[in-house]
Tab-separated table of C-alpha atoms in Angstrom:
chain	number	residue	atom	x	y	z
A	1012	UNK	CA	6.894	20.259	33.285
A	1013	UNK	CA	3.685	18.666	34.368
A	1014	UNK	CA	4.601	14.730	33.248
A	1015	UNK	CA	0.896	13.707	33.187
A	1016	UNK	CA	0.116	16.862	30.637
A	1017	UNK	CA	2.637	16.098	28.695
A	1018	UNK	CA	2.032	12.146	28.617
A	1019	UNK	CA	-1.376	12.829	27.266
A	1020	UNK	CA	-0.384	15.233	25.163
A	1021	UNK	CA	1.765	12.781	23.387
A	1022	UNK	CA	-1.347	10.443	23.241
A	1023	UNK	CA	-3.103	12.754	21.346
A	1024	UNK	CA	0.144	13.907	18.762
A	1025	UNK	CA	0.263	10.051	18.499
A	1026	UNK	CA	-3.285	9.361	17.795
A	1027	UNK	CA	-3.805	12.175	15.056
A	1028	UNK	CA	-0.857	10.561	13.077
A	1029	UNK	CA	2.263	13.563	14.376
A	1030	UNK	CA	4.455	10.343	15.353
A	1031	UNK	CA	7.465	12.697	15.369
A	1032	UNK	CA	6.201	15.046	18.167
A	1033	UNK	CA	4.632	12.485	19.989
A	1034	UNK	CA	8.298	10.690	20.424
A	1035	UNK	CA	10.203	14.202	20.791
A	1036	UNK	CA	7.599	14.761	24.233
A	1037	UNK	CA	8.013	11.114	25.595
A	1038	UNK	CA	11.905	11.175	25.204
A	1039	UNK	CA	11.581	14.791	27.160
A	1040	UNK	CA	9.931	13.297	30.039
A	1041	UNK	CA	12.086	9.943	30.069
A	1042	UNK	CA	14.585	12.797	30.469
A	1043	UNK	CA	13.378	13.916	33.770
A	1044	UNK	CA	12.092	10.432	34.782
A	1045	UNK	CA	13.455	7.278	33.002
A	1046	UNK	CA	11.387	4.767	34.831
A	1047	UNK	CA	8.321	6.753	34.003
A	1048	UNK	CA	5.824	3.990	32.771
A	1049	UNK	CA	3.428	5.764	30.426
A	1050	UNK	CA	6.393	7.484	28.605
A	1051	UNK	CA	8.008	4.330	28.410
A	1052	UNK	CA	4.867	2.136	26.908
A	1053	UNK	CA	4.377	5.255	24.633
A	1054	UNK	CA	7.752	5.294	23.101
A	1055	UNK	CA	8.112	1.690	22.895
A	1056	UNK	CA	4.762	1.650	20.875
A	1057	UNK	CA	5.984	4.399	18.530
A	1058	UNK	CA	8.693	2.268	17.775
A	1059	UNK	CA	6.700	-0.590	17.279
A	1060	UNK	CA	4.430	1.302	14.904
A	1061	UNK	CA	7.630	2.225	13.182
A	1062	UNK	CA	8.597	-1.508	12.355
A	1063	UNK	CA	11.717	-1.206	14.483
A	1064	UNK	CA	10.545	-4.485	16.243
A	1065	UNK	CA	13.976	-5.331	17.625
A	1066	UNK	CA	14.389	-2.006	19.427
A	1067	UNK	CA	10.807	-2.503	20.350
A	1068	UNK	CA	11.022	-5.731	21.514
A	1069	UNK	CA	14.012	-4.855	24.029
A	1070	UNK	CA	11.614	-1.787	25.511
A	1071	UNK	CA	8.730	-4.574	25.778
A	1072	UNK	CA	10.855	-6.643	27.728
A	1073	UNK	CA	12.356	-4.026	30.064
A	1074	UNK	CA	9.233	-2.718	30.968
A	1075	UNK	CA	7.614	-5.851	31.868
A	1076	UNK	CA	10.667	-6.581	34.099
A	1077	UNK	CA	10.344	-3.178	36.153
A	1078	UNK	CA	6.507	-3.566	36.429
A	1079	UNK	CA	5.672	-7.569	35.872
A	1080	UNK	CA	1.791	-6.799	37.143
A	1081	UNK	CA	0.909	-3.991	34.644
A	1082	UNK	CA	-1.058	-4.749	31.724
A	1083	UNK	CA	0.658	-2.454	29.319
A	1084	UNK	CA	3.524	-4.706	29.211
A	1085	UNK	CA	1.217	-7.578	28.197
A	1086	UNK	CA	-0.494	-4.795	25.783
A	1087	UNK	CA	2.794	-4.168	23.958
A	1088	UNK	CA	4.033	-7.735	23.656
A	1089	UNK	CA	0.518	-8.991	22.088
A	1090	UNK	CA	1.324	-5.759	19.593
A	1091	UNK	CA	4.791	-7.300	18.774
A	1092	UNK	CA	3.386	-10.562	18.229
A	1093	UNK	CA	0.783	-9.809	16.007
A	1094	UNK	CA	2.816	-10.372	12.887
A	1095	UNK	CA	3.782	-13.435	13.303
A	1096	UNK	CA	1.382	-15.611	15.685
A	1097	UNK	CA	-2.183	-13.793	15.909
A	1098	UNK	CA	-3.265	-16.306	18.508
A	1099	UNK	CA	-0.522	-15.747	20.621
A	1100	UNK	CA	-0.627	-11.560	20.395
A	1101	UNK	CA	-4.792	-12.092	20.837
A	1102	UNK	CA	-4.086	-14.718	24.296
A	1103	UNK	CA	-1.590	-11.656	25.167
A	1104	UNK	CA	-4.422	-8.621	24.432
A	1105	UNK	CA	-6.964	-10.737	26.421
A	1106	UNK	CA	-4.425	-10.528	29.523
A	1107	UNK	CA	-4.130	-7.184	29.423
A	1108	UNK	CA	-7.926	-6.565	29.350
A	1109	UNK	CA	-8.225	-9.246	32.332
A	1110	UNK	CA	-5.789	-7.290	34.114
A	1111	UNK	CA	-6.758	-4.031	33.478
A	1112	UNK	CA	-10.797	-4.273	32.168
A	1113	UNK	CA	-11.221	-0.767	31.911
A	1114	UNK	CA	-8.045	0.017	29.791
A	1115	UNK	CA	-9.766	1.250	26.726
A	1116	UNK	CA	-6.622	1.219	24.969
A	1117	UNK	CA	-6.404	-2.544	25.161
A	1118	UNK	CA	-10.078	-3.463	24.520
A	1119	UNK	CA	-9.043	-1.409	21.263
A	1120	UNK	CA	-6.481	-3.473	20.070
A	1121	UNK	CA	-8.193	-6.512	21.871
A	1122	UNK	CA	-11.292	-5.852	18.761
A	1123	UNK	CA	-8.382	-4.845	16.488
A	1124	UNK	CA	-6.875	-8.219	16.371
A	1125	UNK	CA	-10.340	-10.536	17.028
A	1126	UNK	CA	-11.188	-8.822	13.722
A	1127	UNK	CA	-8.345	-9.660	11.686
A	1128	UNK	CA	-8.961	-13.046	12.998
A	1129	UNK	CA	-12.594	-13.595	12.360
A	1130	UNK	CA	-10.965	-12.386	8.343
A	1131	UNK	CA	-8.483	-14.284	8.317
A	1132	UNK	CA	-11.415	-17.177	9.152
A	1133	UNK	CA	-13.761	-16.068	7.425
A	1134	UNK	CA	-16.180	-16.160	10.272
A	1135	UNK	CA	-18.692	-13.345	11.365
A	1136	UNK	CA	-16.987	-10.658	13.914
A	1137	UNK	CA	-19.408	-10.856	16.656
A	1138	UNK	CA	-16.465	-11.475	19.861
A	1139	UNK	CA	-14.478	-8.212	17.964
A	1140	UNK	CA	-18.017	-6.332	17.957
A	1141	UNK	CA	-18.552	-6.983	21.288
A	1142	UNK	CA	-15.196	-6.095	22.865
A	1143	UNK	CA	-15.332	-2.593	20.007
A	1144	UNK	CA	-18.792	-2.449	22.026
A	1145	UNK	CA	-16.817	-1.821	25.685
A	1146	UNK	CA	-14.299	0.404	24.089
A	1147	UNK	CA	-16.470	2.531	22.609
A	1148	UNK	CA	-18.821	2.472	26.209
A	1149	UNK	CA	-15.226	2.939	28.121
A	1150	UNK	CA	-14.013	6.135	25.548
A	1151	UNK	CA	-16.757	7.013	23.237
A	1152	UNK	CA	-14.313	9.781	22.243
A	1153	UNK	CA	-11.383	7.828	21.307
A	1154	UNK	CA	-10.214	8.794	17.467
A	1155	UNK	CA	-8.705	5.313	17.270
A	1156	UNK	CA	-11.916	3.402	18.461
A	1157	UNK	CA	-14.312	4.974	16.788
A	1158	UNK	CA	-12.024	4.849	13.377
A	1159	UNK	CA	-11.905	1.175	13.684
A	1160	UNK	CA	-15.965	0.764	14.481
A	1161	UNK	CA	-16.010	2.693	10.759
A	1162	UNK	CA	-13.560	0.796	9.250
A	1163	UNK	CA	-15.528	-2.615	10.766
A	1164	UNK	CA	-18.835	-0.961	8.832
A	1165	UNK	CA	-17.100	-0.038	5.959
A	1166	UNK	CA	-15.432	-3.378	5.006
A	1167	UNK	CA	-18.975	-4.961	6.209
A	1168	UNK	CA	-21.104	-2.740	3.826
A	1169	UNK	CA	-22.685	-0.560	6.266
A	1170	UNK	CA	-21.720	2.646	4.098
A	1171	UNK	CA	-23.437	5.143	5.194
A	1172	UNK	CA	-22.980	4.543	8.936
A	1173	UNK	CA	-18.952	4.093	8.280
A	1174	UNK	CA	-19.804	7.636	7.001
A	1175	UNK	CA	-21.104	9.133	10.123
A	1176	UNK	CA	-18.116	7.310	12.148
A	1177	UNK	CA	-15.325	8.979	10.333
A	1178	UNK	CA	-17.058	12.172	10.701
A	1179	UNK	CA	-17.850	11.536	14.557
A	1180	UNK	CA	-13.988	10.400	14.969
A	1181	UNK	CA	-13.114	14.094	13.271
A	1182	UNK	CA	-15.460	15.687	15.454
A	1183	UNK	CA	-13.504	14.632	18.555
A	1184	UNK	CA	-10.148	15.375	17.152
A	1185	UNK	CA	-10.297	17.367	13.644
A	1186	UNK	CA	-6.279	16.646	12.524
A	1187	UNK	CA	-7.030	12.713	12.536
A	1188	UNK	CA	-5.337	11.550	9.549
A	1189	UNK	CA	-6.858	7.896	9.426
A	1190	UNK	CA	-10.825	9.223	9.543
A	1191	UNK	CA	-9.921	11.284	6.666
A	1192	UNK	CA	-8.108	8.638	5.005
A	1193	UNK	CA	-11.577	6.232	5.593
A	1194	UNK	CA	-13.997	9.030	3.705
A	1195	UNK	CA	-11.260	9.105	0.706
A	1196	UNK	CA	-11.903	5.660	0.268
A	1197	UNK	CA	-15.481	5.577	0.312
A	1198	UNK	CA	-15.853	9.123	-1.940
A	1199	UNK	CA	-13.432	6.842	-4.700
A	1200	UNK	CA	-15.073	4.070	-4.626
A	1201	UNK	CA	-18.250	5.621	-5.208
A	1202	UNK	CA	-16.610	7.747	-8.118
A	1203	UNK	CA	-17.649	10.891	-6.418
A	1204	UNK	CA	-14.447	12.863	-7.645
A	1205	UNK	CA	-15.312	15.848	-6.749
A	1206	UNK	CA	-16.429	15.175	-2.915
A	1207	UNK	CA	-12.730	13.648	-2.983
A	1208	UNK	CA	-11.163	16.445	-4.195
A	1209	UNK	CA	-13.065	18.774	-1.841
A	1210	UNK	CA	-12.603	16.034	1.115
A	1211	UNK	CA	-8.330	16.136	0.431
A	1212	UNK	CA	-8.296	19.724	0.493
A	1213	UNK	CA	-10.054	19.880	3.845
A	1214	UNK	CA	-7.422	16.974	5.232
A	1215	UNK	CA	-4.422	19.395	4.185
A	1216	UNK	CA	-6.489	22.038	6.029
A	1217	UNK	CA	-6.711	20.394	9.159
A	1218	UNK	CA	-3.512	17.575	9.044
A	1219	UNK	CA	-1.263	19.380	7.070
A	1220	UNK	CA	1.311	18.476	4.037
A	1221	UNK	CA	1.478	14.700	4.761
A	1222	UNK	CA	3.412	12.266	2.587
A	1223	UNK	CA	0.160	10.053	2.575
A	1224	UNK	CA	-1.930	12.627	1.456
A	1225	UNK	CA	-0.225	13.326	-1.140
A	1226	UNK	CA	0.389	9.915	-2.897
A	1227	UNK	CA	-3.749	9.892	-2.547
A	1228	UNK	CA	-3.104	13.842	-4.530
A	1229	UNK	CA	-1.009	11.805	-6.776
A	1230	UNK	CA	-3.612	8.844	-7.591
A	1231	UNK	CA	-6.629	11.413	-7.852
A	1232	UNK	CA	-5.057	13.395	-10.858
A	1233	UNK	CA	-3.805	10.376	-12.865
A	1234	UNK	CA	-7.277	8.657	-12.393
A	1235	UNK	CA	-8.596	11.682	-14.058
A	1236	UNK	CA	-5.481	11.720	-16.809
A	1237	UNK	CA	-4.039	14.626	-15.323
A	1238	UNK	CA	-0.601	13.506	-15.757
A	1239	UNK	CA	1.070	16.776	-15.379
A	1240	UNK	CA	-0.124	17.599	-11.878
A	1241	UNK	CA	-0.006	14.215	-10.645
A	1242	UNK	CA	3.898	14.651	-11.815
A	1243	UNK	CA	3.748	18.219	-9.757
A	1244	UNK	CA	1.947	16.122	-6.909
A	1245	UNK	CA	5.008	13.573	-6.945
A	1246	UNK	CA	7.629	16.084	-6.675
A	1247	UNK	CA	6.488	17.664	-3.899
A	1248	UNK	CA	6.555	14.320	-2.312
A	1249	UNK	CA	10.149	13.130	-2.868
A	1250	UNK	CA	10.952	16.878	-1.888
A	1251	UNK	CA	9.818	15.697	1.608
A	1252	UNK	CA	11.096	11.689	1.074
A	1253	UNK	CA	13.678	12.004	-1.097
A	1254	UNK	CA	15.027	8.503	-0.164
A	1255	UNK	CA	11.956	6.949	-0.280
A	1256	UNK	CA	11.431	3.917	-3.347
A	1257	UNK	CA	8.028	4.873	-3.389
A	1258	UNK	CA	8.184	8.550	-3.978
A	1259	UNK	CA	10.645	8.167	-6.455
A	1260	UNK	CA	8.815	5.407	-7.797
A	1261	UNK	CA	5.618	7.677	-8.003
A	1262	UNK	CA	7.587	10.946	-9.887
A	1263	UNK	CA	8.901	8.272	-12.346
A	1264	UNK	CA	5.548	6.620	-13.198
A	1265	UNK	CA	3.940	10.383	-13.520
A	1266	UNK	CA	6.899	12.064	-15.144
A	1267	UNK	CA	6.743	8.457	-17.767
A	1268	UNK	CA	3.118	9.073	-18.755
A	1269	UNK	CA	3.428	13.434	-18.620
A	1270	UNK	CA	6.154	12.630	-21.273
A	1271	UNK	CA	9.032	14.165	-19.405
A	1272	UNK	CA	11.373	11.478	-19.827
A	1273	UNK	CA	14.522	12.466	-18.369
A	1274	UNK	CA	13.059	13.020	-15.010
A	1275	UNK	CA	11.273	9.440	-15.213
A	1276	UNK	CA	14.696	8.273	-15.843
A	1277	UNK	CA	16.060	10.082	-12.864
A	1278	UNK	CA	13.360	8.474	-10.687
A	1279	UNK	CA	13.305	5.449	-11.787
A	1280	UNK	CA	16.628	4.861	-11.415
A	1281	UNK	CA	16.791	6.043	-7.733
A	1282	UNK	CA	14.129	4.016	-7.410
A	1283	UNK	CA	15.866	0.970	-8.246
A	1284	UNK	CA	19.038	2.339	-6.311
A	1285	UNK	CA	17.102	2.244	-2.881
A	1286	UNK	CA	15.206	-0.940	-3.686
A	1287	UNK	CA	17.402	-2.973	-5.736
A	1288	UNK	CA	14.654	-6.168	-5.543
A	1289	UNK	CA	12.044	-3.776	-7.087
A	1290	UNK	CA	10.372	-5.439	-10.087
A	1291	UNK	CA	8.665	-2.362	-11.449
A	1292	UNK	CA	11.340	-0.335	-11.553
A	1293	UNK	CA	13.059	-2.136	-13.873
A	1294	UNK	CA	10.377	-3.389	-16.193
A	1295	UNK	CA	9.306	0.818	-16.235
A	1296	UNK	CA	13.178	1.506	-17.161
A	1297	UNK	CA	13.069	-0.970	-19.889
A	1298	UNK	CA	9.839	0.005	-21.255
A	1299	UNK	CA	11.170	4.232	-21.493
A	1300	UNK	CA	14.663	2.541	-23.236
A	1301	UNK	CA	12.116	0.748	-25.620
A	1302	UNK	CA	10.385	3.925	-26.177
A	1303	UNK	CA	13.717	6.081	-27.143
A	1304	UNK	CA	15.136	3.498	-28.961
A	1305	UNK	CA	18.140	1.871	-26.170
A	1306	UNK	CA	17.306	-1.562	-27.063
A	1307	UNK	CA	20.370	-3.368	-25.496
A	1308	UNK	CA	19.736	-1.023	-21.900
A	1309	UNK	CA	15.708	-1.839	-22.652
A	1310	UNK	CA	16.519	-5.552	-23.041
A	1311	UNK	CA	19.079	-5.613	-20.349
A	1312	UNK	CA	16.425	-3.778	-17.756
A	1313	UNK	CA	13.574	-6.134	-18.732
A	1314	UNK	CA	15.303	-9.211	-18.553
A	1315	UNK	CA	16.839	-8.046	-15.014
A	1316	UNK	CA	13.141	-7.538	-13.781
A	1317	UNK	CA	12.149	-10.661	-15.108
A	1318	UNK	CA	14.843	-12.927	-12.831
A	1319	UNK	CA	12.886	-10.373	-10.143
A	1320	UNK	CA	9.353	-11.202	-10.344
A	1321	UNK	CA	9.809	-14.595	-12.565
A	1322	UNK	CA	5.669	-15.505	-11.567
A	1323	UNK	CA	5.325	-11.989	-13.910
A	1324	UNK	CA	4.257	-12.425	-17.577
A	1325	UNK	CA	4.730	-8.916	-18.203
A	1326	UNK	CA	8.494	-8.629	-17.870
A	1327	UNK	CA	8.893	-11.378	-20.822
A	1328	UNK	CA	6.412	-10.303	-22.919
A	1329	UNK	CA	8.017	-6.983	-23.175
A	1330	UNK	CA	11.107	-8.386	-23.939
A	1331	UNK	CA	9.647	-10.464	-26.489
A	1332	UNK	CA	8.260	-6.585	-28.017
A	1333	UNK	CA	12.115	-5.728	-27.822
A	1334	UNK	CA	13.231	-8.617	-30.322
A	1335	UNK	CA	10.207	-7.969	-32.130
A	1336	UNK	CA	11.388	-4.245	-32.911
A	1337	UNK	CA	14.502	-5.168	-33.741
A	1338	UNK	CA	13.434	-8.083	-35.843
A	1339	UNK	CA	15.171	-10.991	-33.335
A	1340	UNK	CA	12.092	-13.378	-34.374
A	1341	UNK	CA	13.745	-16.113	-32.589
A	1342	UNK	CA	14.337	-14.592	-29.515
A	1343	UNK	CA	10.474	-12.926	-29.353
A	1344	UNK	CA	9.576	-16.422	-29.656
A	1345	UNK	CA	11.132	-17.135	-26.611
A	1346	UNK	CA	10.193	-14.377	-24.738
A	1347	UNK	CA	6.374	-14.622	-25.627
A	1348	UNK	CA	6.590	-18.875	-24.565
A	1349	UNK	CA	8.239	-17.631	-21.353
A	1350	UNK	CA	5.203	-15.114	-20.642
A	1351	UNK	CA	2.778	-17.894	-21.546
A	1352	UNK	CA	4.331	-20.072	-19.305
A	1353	UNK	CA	4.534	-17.420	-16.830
A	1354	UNK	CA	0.718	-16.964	-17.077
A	1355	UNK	CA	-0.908	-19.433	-19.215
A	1356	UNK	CA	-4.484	-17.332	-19.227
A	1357	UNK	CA	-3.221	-14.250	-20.766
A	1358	UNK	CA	-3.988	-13.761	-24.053
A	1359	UNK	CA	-1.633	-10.876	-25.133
A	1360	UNK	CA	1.822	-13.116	-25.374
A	1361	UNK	CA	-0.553	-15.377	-26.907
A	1362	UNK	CA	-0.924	-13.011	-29.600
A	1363	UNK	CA	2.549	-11.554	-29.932
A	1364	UNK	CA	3.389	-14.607	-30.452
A	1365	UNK	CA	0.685	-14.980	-33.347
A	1366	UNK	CA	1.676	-11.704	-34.601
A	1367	UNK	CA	5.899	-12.937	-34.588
A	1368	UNK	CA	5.156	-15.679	-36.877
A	1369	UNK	CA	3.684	-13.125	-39.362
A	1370	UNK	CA	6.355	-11.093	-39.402
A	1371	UNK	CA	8.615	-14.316	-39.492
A	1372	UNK	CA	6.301	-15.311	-42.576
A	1373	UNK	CA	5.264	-18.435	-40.488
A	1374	UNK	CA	1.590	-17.682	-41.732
A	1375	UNK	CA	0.053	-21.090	-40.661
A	1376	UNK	CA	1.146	-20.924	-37.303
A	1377	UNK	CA	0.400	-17.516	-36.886
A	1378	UNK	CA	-3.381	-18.336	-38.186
A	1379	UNK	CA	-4.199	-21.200	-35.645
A	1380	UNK	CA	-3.000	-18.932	-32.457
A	1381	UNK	CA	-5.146	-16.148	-33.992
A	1382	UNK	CA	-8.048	-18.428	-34.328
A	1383	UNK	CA	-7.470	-19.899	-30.730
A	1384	UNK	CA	-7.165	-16.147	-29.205
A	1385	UNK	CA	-10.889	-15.965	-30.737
A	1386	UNK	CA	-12.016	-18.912	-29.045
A	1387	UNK	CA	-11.105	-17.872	-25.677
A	1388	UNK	CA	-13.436	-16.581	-23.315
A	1389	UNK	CA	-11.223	-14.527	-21.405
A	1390	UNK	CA	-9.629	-12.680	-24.258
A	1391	UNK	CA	-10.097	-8.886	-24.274
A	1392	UNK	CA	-12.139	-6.602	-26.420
A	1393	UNK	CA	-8.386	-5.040	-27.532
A	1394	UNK	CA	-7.080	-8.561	-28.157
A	1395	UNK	CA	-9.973	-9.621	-30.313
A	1396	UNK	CA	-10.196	-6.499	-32.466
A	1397	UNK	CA	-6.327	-7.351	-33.133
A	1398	UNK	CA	-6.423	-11.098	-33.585
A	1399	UNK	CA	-9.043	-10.175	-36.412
A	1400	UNK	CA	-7.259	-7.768	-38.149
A	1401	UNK	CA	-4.231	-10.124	-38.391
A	1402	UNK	CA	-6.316	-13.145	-39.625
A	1403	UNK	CA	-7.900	-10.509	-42.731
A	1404	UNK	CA	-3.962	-10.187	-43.593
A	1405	UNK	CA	-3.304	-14.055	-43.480
């Protein structure tokens, strides 16, 4: 085995997103050498990427015990403290680069975190353009540099030029997941569907089935209403994470609004199942018990995802459509107060509540919330039509 081969060869696996082989080759060569520094700082930045930061964090510290004067120790630690004290992990990045000025790996990350910081600010990026600047000069080639110089031009307006740097970052390494992940972005937002379409076929081409690309498979078709083959899209992906909350969550929203309610029920409840603390889940249960007719289960899921997500009108406001349905005027009152109190500006509760005094017979109420719902500037087009149809019954 040639170490240094393989040690860049992980770099690259690593950099085009295939975290899995790029850890498989660095644990082969800390095989043969377990000092070796690159396959250590490689590994321990897989991790990191992972989220295991107290695995990481052990690495981080071993490796700046066996080699105190490196700057990838310093690298890694600034990466570990980005989280949770940006100036700290940016004071740390700045070390490396003083130690090491022509490490374009840490000018990278250097830029990285000086732009989440002039963000976070709200001051112009000029020091992160700069130190991009030397990266790019050190390794014009570098997928990860020139992906972030896009990003930078993207999120700054520059368009067309974030364009041309995903493309130039694909150029240099074809199977780079996060360039193609850039131009999806940009082709939605611009509403060109079909130049997304074309642009995710060409990603599976060159990357591969990837769970990411497929959630973006999954948004395209239900942006378009095609419920049943974002549903087919969503299988597919909790065929390859089936104990992921997100994948289930995914097949259950698809499989809710394709019709196919038994499978949403599957999914949904495996959803909440591997994220107990998962709001949605439980307000989407509720609302398919409230569609078949399980009012106690409906009322029992919505109320559950309420003491979840209490800042969320929507949980209450269903609820309050539970009572409503099975004429419980009292406790739809309730529910559409809580929602209001929840969110004071929406206007929907507002009018449930309007619309619960009706049915109550409570016509004089119900009259002065309708005519306050058509005072309000922020009321919608749906809301209006509705508040005047009620007030021609009063």
């Amino acid at each position: 085995m040639n170490i240094e081969q393989e040690c860049m060869r992980a770099a690259t696996f690593a950099a085009e997103g295939s975290l899995d082989l790029a850890a498989k080759i660095y644990r082969e060569i800390l095989k043969q050498q377990p000092d070796h520094l690159d396959a250590q700082v490689g590994i321990a930045g897989l991790v990191l990427h992972m989220g295991q930061t107290g695995v990481a964090s052990r690495m981080i510290q071993r490796i700046m015990m066996q080699y105190p004067e490196e700057p990838q120790g310093f690298m890694l630690y600034g990466l570990l403290r980005e989280k949770t004290d940006l100036a700290s992990a940016i004071s740390l990045m700045q070390e490396a680069v003083n130690r090491a000025p022509g490490n374009s790996t840490a000018l990278f990350h250097l830029a990285r975190l000086l732009y989440q910081h002039a963000k976070q600010t709200q001051n112009p990026p000029y020091s992160a353009i700069e130190v991009l600047t030397q990266a790019y000069l050190t390794s014009p080639r570098d997928p990860a540099i020139l992906h972030l110089r896009a990003t930078m031009n993207n999120e700054m307006g520059y368009v067309q030029q974030a364009v041309q740097g995903f493309r130039e970052a694909l150029r240099s390494h074809p199977h780079h997941l996060p360039s193609y992940l850039g131009l999806l972005d940009i082709a939605t937002q611009e509403g060109k569907m079909t130049e997304t379409l074309n642009l995710l076929q060409e990603a599976y081409e060159q990357c591969g089935a990837h769970p990411t690309l497929t959630s973006r498979e999954i948004c395209y078709h239900a942006l378009q209403g095609e419920w049943l083959a974002a549903a087919q899209a969503a299988k597919h992906l909790v065929t390859s994470m089936p104990e992921t909350a997100q994948a289930q969550m995914q097949l259950g929203i698809t499989s809710l609004m394709n019709g196919d309610i038994e499978t949403a029920e599957k999914a949904l409840c495996k959803t909440h199942e591997l994220d107990p603390n998962n709001w949605e889940a439980l307000f989407l249960l509720g609302q398919l018990y409230k569609q078949t007719d399980k009012t106690e289960l409906a009322a029992q899921c919505l109320w559950e995802s309420h003491l979840r997500a209490v800042e969320r009108w929507q949980p209450p406001n269903e609820l309050g459509l539970v009572h409503l349905q099975t004429e419980n005027y009292e406790e739809a009152l309730s529910c559409f107060s809580l929602a209001m109190q929840c969110d004071p500006a929406q206007t929907v509760p507002l009018f449930n509540l309007a619309l619960t005094h009706f049915k109550h017979g409570n016509h004089e109420s119900s009259r002065t919330l309708c005519e306050h719902i058509l005072q309000r500037e922020e009321t919608s087009f749906t809301t209006q039509k509705s508040a005047e149809i009620l007030l021609q019954q009063l």
